[in-house]
Short mmCIF file of C-alpha atoms in Angstrom, two decimals:
data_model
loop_
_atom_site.label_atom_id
_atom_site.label_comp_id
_atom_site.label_asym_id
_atom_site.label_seq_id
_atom_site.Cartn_x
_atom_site.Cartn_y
_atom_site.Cartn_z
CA UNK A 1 72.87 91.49 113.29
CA UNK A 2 75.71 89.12 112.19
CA UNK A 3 78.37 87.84 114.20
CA UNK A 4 81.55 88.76 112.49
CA UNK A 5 84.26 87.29 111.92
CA UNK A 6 86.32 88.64 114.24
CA UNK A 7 83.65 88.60 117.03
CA UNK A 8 83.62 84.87 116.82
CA UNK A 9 87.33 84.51 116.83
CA UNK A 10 87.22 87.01 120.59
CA UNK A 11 87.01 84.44 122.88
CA UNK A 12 87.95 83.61 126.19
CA UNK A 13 88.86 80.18 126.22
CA UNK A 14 90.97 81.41 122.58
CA UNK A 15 92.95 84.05 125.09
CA UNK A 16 93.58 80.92 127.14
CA UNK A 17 94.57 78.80 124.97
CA UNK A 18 96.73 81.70 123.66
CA UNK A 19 98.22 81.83 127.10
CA UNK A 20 98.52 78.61 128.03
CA UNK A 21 101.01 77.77 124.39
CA UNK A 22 102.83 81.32 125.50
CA UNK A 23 103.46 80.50 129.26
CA UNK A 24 104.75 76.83 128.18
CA UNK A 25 107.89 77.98 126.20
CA UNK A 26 107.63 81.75 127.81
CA UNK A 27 107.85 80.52 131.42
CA UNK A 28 111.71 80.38 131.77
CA UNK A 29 112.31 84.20 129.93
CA UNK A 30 113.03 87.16 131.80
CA UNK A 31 112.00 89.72 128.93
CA UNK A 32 109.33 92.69 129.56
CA UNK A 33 108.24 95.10 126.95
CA UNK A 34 107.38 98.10 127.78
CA UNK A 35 105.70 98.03 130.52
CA UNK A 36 108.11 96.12 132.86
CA UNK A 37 105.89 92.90 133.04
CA UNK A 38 107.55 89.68 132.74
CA UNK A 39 105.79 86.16 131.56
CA UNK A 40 105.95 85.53 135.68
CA UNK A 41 104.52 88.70 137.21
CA UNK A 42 101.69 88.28 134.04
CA UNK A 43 101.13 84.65 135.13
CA UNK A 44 100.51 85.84 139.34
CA UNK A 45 97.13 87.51 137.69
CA UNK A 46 96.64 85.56 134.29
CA UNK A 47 92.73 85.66 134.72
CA UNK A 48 92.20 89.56 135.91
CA UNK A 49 95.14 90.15 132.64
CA UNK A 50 92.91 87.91 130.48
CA UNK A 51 89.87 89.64 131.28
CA UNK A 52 91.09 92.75 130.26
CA UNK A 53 92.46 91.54 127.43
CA UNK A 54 89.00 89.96 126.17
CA UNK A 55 87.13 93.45 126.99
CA UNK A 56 89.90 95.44 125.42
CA UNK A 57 89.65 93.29 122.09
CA UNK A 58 85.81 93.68 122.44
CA UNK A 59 86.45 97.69 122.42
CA UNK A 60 89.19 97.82 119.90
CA UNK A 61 92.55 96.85 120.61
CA UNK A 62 95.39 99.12 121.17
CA UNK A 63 98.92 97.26 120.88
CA UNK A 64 101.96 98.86 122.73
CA UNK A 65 105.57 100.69 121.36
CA UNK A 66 107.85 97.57 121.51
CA UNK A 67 110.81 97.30 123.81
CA UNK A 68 114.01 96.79 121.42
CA UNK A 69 117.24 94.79 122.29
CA UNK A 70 120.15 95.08 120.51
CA UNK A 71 121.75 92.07 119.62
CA UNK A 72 125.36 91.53 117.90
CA UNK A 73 125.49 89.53 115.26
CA UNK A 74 128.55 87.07 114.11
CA UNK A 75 129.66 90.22 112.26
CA UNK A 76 130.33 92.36 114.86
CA UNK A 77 127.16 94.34 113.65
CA UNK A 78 123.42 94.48 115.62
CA UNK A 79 119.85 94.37 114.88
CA UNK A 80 117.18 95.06 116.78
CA UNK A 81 114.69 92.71 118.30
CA UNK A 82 111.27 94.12 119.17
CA UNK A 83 109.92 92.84 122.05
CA UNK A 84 105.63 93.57 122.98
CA UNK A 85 104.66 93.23 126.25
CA UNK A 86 102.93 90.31 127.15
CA UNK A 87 99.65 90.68 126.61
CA UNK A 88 100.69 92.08 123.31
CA UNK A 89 101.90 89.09 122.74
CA UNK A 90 99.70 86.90 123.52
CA UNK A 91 97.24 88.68 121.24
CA UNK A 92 99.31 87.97 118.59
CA UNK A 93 99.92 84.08 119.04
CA UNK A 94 96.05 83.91 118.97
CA UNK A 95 95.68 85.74 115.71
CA UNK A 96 98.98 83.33 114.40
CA UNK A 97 97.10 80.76 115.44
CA UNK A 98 93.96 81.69 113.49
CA UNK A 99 95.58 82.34 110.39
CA UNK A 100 97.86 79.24 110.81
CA UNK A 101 94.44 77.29 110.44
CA UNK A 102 93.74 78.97 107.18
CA UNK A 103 96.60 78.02 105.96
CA UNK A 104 95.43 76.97 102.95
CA UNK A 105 93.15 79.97 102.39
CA UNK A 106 95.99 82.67 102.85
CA UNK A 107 98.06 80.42 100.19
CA UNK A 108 101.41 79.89 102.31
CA UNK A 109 101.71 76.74 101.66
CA UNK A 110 103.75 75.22 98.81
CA UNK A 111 106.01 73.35 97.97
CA UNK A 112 109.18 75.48 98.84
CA UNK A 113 108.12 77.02 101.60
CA UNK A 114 109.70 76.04 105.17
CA UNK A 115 109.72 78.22 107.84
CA UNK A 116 106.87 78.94 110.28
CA UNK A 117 104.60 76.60 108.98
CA UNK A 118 103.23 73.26 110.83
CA UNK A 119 104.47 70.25 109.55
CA UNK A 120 101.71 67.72 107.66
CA UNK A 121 101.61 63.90 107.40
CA UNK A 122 104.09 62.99 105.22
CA UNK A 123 105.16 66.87 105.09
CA UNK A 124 107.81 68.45 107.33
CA UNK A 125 108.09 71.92 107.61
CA UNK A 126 111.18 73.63 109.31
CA UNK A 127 114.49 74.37 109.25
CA UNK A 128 115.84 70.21 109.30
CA UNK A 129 113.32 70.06 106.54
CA UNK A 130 114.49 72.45 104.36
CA UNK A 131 117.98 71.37 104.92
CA UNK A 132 117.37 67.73 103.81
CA UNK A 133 115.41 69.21 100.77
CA UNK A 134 118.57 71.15 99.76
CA UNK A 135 120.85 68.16 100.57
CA UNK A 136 118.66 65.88 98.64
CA UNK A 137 118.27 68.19 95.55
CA UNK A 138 121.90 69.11 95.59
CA UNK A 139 123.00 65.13 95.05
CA UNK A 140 121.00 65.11 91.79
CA UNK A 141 121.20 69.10 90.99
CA UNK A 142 125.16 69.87 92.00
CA UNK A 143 124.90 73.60 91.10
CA UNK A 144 123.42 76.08 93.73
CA UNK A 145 122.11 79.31 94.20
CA UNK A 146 121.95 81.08 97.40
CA UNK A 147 120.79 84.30 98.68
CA UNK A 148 118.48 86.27 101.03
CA UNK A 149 116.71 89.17 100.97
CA UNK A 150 117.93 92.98 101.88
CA UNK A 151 117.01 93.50 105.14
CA UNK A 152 113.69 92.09 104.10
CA UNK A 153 111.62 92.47 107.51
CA UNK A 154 112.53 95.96 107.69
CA UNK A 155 111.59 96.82 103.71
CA UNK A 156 108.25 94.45 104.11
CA UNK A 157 105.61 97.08 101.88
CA UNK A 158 102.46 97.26 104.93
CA UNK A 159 99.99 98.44 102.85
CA UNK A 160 100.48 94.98 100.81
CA UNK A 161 100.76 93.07 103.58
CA UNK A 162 97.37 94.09 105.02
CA UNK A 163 95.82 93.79 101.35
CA UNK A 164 97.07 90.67 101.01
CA UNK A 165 95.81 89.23 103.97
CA UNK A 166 92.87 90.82 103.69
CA UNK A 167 92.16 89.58 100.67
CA UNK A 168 92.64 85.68 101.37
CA UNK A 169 91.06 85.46 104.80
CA UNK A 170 87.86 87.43 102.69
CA UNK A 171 86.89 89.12 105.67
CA UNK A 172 87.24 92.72 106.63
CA UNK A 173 86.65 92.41 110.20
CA UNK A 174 90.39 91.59 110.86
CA UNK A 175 91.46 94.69 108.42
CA UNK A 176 92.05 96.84 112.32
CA UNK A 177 93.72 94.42 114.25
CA UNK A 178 95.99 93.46 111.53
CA UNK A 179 96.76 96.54 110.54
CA UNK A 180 97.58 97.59 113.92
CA UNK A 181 100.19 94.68 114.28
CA UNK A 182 101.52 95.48 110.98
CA UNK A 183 102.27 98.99 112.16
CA UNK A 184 103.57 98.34 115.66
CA UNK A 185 106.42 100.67 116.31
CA UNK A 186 109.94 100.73 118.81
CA UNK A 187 109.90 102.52 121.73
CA UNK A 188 111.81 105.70 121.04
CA UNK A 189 112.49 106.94 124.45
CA UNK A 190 116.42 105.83 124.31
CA UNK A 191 118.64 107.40 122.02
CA UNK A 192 121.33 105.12 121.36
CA UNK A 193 118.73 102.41 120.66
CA UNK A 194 117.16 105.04 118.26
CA UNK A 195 120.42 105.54 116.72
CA UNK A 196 120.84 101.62 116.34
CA UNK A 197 117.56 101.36 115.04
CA UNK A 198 118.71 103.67 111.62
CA UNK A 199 122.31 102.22 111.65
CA UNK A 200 120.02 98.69 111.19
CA UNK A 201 117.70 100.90 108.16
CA UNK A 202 114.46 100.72 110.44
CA UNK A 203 112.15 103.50 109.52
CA UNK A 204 109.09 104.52 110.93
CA UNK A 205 106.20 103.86 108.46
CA UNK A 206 107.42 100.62 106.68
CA UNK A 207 108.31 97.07 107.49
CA UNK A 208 107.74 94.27 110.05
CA UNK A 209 109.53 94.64 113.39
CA UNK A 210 111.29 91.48 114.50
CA UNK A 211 110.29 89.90 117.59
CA UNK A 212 107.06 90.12 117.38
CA UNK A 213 105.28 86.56 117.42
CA UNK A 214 103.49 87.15 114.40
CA UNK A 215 106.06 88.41 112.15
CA UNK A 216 107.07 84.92 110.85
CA UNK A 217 103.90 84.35 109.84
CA UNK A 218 102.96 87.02 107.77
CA UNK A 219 106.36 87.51 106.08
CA UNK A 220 105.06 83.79 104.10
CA UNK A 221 101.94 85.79 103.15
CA UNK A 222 104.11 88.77 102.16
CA UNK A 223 106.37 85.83 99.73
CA UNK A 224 103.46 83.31 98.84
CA UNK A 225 103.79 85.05 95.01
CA UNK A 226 107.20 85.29 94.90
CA UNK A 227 107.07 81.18 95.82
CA UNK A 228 104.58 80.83 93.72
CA UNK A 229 106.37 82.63 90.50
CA UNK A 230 109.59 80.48 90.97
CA UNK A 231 108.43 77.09 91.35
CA UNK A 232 106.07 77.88 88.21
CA UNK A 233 109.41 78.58 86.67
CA UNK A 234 110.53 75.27 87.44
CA UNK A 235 113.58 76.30 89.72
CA UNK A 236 114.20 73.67 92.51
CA UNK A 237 113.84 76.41 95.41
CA UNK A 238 114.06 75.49 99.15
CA UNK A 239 113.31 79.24 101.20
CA UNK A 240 112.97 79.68 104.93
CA UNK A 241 111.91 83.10 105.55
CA UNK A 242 114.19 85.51 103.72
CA UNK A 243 117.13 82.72 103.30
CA UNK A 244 116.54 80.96 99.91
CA UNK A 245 118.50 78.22 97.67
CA UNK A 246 117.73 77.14 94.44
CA UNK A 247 119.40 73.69 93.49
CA UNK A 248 120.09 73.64 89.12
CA UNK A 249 122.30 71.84 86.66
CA UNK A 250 124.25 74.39 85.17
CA UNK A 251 125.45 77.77 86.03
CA UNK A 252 122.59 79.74 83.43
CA UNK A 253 120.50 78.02 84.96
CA UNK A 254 121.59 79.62 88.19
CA UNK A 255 121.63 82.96 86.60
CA UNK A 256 118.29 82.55 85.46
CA UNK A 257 116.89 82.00 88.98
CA UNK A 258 118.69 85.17 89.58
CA UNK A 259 117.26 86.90 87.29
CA UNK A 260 114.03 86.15 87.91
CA UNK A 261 113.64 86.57 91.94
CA UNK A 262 114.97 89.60 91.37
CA UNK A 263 112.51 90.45 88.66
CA UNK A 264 109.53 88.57 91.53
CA UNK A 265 110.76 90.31 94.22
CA UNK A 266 110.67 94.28 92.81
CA UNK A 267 107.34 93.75 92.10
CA UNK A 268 106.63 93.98 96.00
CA UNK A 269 109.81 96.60 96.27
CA UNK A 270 112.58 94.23 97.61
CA UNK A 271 115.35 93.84 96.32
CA UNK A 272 118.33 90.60 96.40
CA UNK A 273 122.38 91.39 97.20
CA UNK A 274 124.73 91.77 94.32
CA UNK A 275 126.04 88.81 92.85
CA UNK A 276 129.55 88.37 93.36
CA UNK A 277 132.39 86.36 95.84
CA UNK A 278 131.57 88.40 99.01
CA UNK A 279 128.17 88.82 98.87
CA UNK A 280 125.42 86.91 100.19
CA UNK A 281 124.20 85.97 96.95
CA UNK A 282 126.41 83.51 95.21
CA UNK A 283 126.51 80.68 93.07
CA UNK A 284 128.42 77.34 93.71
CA UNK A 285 129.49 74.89 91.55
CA UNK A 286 129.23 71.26 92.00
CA UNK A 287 132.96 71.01 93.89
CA UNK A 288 132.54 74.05 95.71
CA UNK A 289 130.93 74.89 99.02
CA UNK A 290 127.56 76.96 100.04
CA UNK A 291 125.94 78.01 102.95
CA UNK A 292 122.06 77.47 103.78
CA UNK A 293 120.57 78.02 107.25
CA UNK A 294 123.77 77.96 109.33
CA UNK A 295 125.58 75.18 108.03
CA UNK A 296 127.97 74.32 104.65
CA UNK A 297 126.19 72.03 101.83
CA UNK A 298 129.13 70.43 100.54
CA UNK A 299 130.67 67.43 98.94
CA UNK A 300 132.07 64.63 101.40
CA UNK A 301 133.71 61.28 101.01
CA UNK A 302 131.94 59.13 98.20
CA UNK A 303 130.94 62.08 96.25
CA UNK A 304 127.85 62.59 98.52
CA UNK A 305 126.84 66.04 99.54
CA UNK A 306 126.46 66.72 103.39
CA UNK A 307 125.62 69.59 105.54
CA UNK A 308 128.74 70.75 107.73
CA UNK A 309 129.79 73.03 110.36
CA UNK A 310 132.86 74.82 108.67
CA UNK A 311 136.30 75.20 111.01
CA UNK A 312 135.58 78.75 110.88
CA UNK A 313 131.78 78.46 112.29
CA UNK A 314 133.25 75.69 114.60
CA UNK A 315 135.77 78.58 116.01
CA UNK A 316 133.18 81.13 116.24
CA UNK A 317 131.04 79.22 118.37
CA UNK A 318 133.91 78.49 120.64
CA UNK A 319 135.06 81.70 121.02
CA UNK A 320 131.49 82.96 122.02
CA UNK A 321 131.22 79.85 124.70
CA UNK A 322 134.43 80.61 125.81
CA UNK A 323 133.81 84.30 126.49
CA UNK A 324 132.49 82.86 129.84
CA UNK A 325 136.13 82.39 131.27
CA UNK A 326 136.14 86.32 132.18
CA UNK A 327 135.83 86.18 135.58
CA UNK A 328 135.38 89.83 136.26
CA UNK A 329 132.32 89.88 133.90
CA UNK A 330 130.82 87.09 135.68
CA UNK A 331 130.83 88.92 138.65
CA UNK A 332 129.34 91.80 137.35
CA UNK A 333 126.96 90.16 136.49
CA UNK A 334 126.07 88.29 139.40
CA UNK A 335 127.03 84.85 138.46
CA UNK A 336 127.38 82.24 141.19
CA UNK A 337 128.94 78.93 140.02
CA UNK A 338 125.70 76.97 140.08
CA UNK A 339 124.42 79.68 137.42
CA UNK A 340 127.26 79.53 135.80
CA UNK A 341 127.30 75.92 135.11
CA UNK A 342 123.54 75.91 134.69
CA UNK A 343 123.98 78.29 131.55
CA UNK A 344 126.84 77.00 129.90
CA UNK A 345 124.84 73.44 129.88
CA UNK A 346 121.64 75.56 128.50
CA UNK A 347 124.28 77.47 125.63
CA UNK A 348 125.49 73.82 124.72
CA UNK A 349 122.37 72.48 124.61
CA UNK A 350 121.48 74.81 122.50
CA UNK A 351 124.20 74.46 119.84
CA UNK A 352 123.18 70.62 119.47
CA UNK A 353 119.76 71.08 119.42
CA UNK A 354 120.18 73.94 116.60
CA UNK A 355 122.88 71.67 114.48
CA UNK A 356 122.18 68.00 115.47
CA UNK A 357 121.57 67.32 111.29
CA UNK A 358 124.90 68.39 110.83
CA UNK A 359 127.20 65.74 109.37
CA UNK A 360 129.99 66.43 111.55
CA UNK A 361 128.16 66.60 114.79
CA UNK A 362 130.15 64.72 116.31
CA UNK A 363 132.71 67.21 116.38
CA UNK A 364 130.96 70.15 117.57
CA UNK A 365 130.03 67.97 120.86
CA UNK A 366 133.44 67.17 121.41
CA UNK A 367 134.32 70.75 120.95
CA UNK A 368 131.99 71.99 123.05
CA UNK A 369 132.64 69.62 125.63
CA UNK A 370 136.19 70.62 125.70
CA UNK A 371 135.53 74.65 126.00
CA UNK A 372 132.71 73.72 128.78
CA UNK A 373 135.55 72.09 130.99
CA UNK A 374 137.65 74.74 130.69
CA UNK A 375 135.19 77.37 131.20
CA UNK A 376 134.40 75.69 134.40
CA UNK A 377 138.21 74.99 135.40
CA UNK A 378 138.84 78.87 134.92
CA UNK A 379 136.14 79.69 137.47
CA UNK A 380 137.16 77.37 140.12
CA UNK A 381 140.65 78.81 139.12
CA UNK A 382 140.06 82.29 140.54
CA UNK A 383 138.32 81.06 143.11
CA UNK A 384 140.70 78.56 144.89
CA UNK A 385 143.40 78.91 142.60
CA UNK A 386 145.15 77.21 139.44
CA UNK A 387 146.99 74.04 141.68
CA UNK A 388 144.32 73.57 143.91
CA UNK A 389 141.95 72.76 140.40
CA UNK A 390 144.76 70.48 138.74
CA UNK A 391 144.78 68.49 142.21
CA UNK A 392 141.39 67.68 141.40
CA UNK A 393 140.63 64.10 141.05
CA UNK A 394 138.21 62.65 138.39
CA UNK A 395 135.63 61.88 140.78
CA UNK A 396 136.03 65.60 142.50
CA UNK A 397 135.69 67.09 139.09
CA UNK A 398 132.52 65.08 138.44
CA UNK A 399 130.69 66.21 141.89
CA UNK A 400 131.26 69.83 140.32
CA UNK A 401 130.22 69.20 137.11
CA UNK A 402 133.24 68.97 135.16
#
């Protein structure tokens, strides 16, 4: 009889390896799905929890409901990340990391195509990447075009998405466990989540959850056409994920680009915002300002264009650092000053790792340098009160961290 397939790719030392990549960025989280086991607790038995893993994918593989977390956005509204328990997980980052070596066969990569696929010699992939593209395009091509897709995980068609797959990797034997990933569901056992979960348009029966490790992944095999039909168009397109730009030299031009994702895009049923002013698709004209990935692609000094944090995205980060000076929520939730301190530095360190190609860097370290000290001051504040911190010298204020 012939090995499949999928019987080749059910190995052991794969589950490992699986493991090993999850427990090195995983190893720090506190998140369990649905079954209450964290990365740690997993790791105290990683070989019995392997085992069964390898016999269970042997037998036919059964992936958990996913835990959701809702998380506000900058707009005051949630979504809903999905999280599968561990060895759900870990399931997935082997199969990402199968189809990540087919690359090539599944067609994901092109040329404007960014997100969640390894970088090449001489080809970065990511999100600095695809904001150089954009900055690079934009000097010679100073019209833009930016939108994203309608809640485009949650509207992803499954029944494509397994075909699809299917279809490049030309081998059935991954049709189950696909298809079972494709159609993982949330939990439903708490109601408010449930009710989050429609106010955010999830339905049972279609779409992608987010979370989920191999989400990422597939949604490039889910948009490998639509890339496909707009660079054959000639449009100067930079996408990552659902957030897309397309760089042109005259406003038609823009509207054509329009025009035709949209037309792309309803052939797999998903659909692109209105144009218009408040919307999140809009065109830009060569003086005026767009956003792409998190940051404003605009013209600076010697008619250059740049990627900036605006003053409003500047204020919005400070006000969510700075939501650390409520003392009586820090003690709610258990906060010592150590821990305190400890994730502040881990919050900033995030914000410069996530915007270090911005242009104006500079400022959002001095900014966030400024709302760390204060955040700090306050706590010592209630603790020992507001003189006691001003007699601080600079020397007593840099033995606590300050």
């Amino acid at each position: 009889m012939t090995r499949s397939s999928f019987d080749a790719f059910v190995t052991k030392s794969a589950i490992h390896n699986a493991w090993d990549d999850f427990w090195k960025v995983s190893r720090k989280q506190t998140a369990s799905g649905i079954d209450g086991v964290t990365p740690q607790k997993f790791a105290l038995g990683a070989d019995r929890h392997i085992e069964a893993i390898h016999r269970d994918l042997k037998r036919g593989y059964t992936f958990q409901p996913l835990k959701p977390y809702a998380i506000e956005k900058a707009n005051g509204k949630k979504r809903l990340i999905c999280i599968g328990t561990v060895r759900d997980r870990i399931v997935q980052r082997m199969i990402a990391d199968y189809l990540t070596a087919k690359a090539d066969k599944l067609g994901i990569i092109n040329a404007a195509s960014f997100g969640f696929i390894k970088s090449s010699a001489g080809t970065p992939r990511g999100v600095a990447a695809a904001r150089n593209l954009a900055v690079n395009y934009r000097q010679e091509f100073n019209w833009a075009y930016k939108t994203d897709i309608t809640s485009f995980f949650d509207n992803i068609p499954r029944e494509k998405l397994v075909s699809l797959t299917m279809r490049a990797l030309r081998t059935d034997s991954f049709r189950p466990i696909i298809k079972a990933v494709v159609g993982c569901e949330i939990d439903g056992s708490d109601k408010a989540l449930n009710r989050v979960a429609l106010e955010c348009g999830i339905r049972k029966g279609v779409g992608v959850r987010q979370g989920m490790p191999l989400s990422p992944l597939l949604s490039n095999v889910v948009l490998k056409d639509f890339d496909r039909g707009m660079i054959d168009k000639g449009f100067r397109m930079v996408r990552y994920a659902d957030d897309l730009i397309v760089l042109a030299n005259s406003r038609d031009e823009c509207l054509r680009a329009d025009q035709h994702a949209r037309y792309l895009l309803d052939k797999i049923d998903l659909v692109l915002p209105e144009l218009s002013d408040n919307s999140k698709t809009q065109i830009a004209s060569p003086d005026e300002d767009i956003e792409f990935l998190g940051l404003s692609l605009s013209r600076a000094l010697g008619n250059q264009y740049g990627l900036f944090l605006s003053r409003e995205h500047l204020n919005r980060i400070a006000r969510k650092l700075g939501e650390y000076k409520d003392f009586q929520r820090l003690l709610r939730n258990k906060y010592t000053f150590i821990k305190l301190g400890t994730k502040i530095d881990n919050i900033v360190g995030g914000y410069r790792a996530a915007y270090s190609c911005a242009d104006n860097v500079g400022e959002l370290d001095e900014m966030l340098l400024k709302v760390r000290e204060r955040v700090l001051e306050n706590a010592l504040s209630n603790v020992f009160g507001e003189d006691s911190v001003r007699k601080l010298t600079e020397g007593s204020k840099r033995f606590m961290g300050m």
